[in-house]
Coordinates of C-alpha atoms and ligand atoms in Angstrom, one line a residue:
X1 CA 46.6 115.6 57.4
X2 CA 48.6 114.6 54.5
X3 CA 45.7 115.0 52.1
X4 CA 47.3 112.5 49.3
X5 CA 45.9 109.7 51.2
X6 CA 42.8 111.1 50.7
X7 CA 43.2 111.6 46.7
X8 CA 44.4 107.9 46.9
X9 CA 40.8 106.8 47.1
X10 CA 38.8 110.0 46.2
X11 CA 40.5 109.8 42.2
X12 CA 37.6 111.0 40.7
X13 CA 38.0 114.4 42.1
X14 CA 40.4 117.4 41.3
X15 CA 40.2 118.9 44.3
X16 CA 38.2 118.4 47.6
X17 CA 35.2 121.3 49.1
X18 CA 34.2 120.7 52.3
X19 CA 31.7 123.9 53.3
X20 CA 30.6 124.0 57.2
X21 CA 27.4 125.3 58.1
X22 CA 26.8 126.3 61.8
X23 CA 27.7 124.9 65.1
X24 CA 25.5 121.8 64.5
X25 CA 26.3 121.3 60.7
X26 CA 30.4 121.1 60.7
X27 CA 31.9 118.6 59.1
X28 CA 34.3 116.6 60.7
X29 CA 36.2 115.9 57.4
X30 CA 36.6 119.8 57.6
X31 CA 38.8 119.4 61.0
X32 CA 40.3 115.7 59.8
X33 CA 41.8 117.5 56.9
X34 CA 42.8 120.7 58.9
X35 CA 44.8 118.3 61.4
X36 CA 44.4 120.1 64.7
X37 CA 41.8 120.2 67.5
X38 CA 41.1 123.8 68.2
X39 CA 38.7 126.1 66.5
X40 CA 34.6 126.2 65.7
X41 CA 34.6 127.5 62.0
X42 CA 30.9 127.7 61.6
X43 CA 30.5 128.9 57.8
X44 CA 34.2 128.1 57.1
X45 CA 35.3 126.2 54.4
X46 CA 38.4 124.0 53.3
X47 CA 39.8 123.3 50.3
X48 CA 42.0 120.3 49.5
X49 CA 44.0 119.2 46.4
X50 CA 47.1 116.5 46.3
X51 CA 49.7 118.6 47.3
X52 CA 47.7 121.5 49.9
X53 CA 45.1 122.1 51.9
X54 CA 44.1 125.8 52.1
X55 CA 41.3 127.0 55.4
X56 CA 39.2 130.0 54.4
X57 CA 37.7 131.2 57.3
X58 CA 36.7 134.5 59.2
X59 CA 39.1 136.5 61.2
X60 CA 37.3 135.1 65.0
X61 CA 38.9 131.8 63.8
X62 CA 42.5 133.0 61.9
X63 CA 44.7 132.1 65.1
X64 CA 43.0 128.5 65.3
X65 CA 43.3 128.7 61.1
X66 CA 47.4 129.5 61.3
X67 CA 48.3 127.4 64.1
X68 CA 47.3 124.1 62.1
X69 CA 50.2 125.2 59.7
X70 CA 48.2 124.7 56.5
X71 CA 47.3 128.2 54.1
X72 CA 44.9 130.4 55.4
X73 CA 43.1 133.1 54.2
X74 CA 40.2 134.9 55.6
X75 CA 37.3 136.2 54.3
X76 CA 35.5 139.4 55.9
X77 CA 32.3 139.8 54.2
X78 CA 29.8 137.1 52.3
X79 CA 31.1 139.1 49.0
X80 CA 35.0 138.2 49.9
X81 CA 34.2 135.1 51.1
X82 CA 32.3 134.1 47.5
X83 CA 35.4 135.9 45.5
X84 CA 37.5 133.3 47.8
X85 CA 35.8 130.5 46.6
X86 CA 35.7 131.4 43.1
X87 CA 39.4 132.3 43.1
X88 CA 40.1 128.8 44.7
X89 CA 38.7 127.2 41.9
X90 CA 39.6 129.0 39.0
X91 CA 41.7 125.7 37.9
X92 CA 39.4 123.1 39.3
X93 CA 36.7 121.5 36.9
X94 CA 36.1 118.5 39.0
X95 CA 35.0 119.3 42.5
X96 CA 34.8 116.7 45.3
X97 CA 31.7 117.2 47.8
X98 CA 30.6 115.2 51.4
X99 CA 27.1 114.8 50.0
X100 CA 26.4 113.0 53.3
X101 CA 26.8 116.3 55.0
X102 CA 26.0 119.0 53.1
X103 CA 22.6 120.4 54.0
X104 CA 20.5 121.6 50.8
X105 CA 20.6 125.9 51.8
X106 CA 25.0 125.6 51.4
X107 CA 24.8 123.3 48.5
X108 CA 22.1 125.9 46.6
X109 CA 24.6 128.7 46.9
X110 CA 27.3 127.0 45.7
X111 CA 25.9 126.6 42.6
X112 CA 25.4 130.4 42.4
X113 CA 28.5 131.1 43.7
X114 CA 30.0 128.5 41.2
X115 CA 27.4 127.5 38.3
X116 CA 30.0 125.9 35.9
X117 CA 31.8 122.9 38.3
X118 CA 30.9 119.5 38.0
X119 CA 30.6 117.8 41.5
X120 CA 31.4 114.2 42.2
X121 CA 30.5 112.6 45.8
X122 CA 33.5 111.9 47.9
X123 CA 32.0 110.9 50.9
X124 CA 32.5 107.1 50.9
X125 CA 36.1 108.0 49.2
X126 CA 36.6 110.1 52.7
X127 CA 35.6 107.6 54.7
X128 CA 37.4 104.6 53.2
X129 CA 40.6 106.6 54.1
X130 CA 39.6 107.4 57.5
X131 CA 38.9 104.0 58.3
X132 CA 42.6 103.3 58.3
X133 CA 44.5 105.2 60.7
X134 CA 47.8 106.6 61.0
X135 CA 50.3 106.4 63.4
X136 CA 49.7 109.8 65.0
X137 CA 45.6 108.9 64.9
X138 CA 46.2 105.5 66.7
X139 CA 48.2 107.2 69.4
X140 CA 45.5 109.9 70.0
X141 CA 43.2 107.2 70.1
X142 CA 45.3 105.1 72.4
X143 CA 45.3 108.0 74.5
X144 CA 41.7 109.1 74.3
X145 CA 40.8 105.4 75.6
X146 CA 43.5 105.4 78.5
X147 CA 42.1 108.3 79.7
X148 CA 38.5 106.8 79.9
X149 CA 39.8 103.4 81.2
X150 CA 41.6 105.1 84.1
X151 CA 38.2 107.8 84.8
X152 CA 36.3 104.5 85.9
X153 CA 37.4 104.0 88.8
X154 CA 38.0 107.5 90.6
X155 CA 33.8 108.1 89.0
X156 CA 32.7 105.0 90.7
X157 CA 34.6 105.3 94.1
X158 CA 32.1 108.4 94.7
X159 CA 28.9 106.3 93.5
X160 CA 26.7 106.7 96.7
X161 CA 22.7 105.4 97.5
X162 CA 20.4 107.6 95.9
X163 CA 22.7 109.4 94.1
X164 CA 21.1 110.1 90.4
X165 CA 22.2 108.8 86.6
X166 CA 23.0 112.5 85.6
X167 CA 25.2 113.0 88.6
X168 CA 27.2 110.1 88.3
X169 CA 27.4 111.0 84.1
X170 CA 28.8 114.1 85.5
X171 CA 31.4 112.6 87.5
X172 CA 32.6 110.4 85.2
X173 CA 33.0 113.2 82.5
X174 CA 35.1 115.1 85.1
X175 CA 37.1 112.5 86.3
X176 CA 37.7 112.2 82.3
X177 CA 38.5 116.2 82.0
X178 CA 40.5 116.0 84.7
X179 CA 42.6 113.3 83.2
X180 CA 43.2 115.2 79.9
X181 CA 39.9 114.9 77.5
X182 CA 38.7 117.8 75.8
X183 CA 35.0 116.9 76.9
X184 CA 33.2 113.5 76.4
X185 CA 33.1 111.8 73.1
X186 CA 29.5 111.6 72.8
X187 CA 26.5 112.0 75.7
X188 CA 27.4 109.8 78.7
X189 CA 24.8 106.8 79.2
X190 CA 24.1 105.9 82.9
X191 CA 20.9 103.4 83.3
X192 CA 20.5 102.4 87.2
X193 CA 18.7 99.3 87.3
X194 CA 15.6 98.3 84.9
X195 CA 16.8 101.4 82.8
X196 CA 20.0 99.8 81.6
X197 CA 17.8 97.6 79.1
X198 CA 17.7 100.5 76.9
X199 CA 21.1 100.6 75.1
X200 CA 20.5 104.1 74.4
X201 CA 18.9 105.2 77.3
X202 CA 19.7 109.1 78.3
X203 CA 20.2 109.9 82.2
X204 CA 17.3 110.9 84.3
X205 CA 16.7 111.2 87.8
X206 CA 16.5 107.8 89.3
X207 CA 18.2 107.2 92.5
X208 CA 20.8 104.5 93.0
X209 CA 19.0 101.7 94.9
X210 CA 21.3 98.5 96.6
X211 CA 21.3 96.1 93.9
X212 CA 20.8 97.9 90.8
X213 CA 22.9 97.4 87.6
X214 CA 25.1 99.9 87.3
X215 CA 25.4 100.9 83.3
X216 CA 27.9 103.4 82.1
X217 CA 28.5 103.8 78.3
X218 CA 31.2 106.6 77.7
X219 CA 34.1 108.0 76.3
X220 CA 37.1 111.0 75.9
X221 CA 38.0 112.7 73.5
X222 CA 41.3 113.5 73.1
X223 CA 42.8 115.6 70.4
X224 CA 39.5 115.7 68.4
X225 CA 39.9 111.3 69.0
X226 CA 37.6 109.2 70.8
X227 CA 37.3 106.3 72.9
X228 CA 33.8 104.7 73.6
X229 CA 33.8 102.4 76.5
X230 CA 31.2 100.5 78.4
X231 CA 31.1 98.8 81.9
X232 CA 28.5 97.5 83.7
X233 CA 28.7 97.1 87.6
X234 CA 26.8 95.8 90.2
X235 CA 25.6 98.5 93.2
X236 CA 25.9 96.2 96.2
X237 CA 25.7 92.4 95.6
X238 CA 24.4 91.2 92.2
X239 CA 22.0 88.4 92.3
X240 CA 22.6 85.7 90.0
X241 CA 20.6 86.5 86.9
X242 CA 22.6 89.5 87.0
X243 CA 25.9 87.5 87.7
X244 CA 24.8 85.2 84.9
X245 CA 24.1 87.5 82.1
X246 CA 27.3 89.4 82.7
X247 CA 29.5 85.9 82.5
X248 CA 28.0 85.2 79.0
X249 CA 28.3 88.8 77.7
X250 CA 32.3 88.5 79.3
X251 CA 32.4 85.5 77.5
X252 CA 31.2 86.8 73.8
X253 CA 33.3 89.8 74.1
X254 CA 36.0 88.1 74.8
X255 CA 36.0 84.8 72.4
X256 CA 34.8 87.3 69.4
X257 CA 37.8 89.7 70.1
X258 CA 40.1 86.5 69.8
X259 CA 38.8 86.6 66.1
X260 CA 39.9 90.5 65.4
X261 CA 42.5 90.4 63.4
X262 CA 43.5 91.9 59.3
X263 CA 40.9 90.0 56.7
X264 CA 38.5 88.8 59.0
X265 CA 34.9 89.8 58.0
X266 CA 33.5 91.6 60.3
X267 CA 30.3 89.9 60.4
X268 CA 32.1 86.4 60.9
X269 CA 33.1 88.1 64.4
X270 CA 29.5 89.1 65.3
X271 CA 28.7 85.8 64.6
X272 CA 30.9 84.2 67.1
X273 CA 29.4 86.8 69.7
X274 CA 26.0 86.2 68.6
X275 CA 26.2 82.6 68.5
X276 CA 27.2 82.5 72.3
X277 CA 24.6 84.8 73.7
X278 CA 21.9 82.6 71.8
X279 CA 23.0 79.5 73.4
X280 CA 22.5 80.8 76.4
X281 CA 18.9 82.2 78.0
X282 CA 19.4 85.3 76.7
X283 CA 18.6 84.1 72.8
X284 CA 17.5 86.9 70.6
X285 CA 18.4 89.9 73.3
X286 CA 21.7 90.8 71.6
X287 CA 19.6 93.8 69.7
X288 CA 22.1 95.5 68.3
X289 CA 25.5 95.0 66.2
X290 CA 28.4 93.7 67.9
X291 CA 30.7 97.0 67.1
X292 CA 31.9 100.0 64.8
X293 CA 34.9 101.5 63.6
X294 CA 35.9 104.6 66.2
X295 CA 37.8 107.5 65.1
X296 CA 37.2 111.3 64.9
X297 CA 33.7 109.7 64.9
X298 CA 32.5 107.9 68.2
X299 CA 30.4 105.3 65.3
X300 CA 33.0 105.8 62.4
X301 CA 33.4 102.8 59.3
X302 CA 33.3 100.2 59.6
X303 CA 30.6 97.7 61.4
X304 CA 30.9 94.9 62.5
X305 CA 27.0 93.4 62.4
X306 CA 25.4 90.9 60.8
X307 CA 24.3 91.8 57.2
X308 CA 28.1 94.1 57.1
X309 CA 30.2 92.5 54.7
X310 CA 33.4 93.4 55.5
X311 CA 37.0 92.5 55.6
X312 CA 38.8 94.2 58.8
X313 CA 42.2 95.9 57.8
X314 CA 45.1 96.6 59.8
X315 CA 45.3 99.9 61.7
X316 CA 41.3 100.2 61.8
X317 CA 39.8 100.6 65.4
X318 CA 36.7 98.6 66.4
X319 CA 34.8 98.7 69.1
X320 CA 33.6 95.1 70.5
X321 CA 30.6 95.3 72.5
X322 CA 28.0 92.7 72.9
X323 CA 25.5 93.2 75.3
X324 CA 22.0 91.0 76.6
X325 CA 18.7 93.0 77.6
X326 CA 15.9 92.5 79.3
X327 CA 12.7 94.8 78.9
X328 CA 11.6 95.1 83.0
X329 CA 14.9 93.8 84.6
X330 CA 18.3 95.4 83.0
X331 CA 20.9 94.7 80.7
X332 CA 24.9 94.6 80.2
X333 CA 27.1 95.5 78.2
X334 CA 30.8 95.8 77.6
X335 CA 32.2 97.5 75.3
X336 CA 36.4 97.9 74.6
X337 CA 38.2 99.6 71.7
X338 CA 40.8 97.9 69.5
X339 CA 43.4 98.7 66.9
X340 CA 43.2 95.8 64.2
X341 CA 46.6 94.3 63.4
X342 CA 48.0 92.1 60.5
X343 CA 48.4 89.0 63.0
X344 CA 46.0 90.1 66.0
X345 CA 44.7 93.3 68.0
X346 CA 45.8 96.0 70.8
X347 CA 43.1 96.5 73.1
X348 CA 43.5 100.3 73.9
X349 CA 40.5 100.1 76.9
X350 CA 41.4 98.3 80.1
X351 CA 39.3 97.5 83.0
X352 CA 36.8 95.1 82.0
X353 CA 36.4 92.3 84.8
X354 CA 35.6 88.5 83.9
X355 CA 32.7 88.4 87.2
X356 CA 30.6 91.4 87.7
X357 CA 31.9 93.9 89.3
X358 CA 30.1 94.9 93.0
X359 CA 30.8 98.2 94.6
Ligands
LIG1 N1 28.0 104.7 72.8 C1 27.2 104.2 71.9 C2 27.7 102.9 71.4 O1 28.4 102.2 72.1 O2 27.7 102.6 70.2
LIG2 MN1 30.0 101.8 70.7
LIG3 MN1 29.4 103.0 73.7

């Protein structure tokens, strides 16, 4: 990552810390300014300024570290790795931190290891630049989402009576592997049934039945990129609630995406969503916001939801997902990803249907 583009919103800083903690405290501005899928770097840190970025890691991670082709050096010790850190910032005065992820314990030895720096709080800097994407990003996204369309189908061809959610979360994440993602984007949702009125419902062990919804909320990721795609079929034939709800989610989806394009507010497009699904029976069961920006993040900037006022720019990447449920019976949704352009949008998901789909 060119890390001007960053400094192009985060002015107020000299340079840029990000500090990782362990595997489930990395930051992903730490591998967004690295560049380069590959690598853990718990306890690593990286260090950007206009013109470099610098990783400073241990030597379990130097191979990942070199093959990104930024500097690296590598710290063997806690002692080396403070003296790194102190050396790094020798010139700095004004250093840029992610206070949205930085736990307290890192951010308490920094100031021993560096008492005299002034921090400033680039987080929304950092994500105002992510938002927009750049050519290489949109075609790892493009690619991340073409692998999860084309997964659907293979996953579904082996759905089978009494068959549970976690299997067929399984399959779908291999069919995904197998078609090039590094692992899913985020945990797989499949609700059989009255479980798909949950819209974040995990996989349990209820067996397919004839008949039930069929909900599958997932994504790849490719190249540390990721898609996040929902389709809701029918096991069997659908009865016409089911057929109903589905044709007016189809049809907010698709009218709002018709909207997408540069300087529309976001909101303005949940509205149109919104608007249709509570002129229909399903008033008020639209519980959730009609999409988010997607990136190295499956829910990155921006939203697009009622009370989010925001002006869409060209080359950010939206999902649009309306759904309708029903506490006892089910629910739909379907959800695409798009790339927001001056005059329109590139839908980078495939597959939705306009009628339920029955398998
Ligand atoms: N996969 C969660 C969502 O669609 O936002
Ligand atoms: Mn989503
Ligand atoms: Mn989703």
């Amino acid at each position: 990552m060119n890390p001007r583009k960053i400094f192009d919103y985060a002015r107020e800083a000299e340079a840029i810390l990000i500090l990782n903690g362990g595997e489930n405290n990395l930051d992903k501005n730490f591998f967004y300014l690295a560049g380069k899928e590959g690598g853990l770097y718990e306890g690593s840190f990286i260090l950007a300024k206009p013109d470099s970025v610098t990783i400073f890691t241990s030597v379990l991670e130097e191979e990942s570290a070199r093959n990104t082709g930024n500097k690296v050096e590598i710290f063997h010790s806690r002692d080396e790795y403070e003296n790194l850190l102190k050396n790094a910032l020798k010139d700095v005065n004004v250093v840029g931190l992610n206070y949205s992820s930085l736990n307290l314990e890192i951010y308490k030895n920094l100031l021993k290891i560096i008492p005299d720096k002034e921090f400033v709080d680039v987080s929304v800097s950092i994500s105002e630049a992510r938002r927009l994407k750049t050519p290489e990003e949109l075609n790892y996204l493009r690619e991340a989402a073409k692998i999860g369309s084309e997964a659907f189908d293979p996953a579904i061809e082996l759905l089978r009576e009494g068959m549970t959610e976690k299997e067929v979360a399984a399959n779908i994440v291999h069919e995904m592997m197998k078609g090039g993602a590094s692992g899913p984007s985020f945990d797989t949702i499949v609700a059989f049934g009255e479980n798909s009125s949950m819209p974040h419902y995990s996989p349990g062990n209820r067996k397919l039945k004839k008949g039930d919804i069929v909900l599958i909320d997932y994504g790849a990721l490719y190249e540390g990129y990721c898609s996040d795609i929902t389709r809701t079929i029918s096991f069997g034939k659908a009865n016409e609630k089911t057929k109903d709800m589905y044709s007016v989610v189809y049809k907010a989806q698709n009218e709002s995406m018709k909207a997408i394009k540069a300087n529309v507010n976001g909101k303005d497009i949940d509205k149109i969503a919104r608007d249709i699904i509570d002129a229909s029976p399903y008033k008020g069961r639209f519980i959730h916001s009609l999409g988010h920006g997607v990136g190295m993040d499956v829910h990155d900037h921006p939203a697009l939801a009622p009370n989010y006022d925001f002006p869409l720019k060209a080359n950010m990447v939206v999902t649009d997902e309306p759904g309708v449920y029903l506490t006892g019976y089910g629910g739909i949704r379907i959800e695409d990803d798009v790339i927001v352009k001056e005059d329109g949008f590139e839908k980078i998901s495939k597959g939705a249907t306009a009628t339920i789909r029955e398998v």
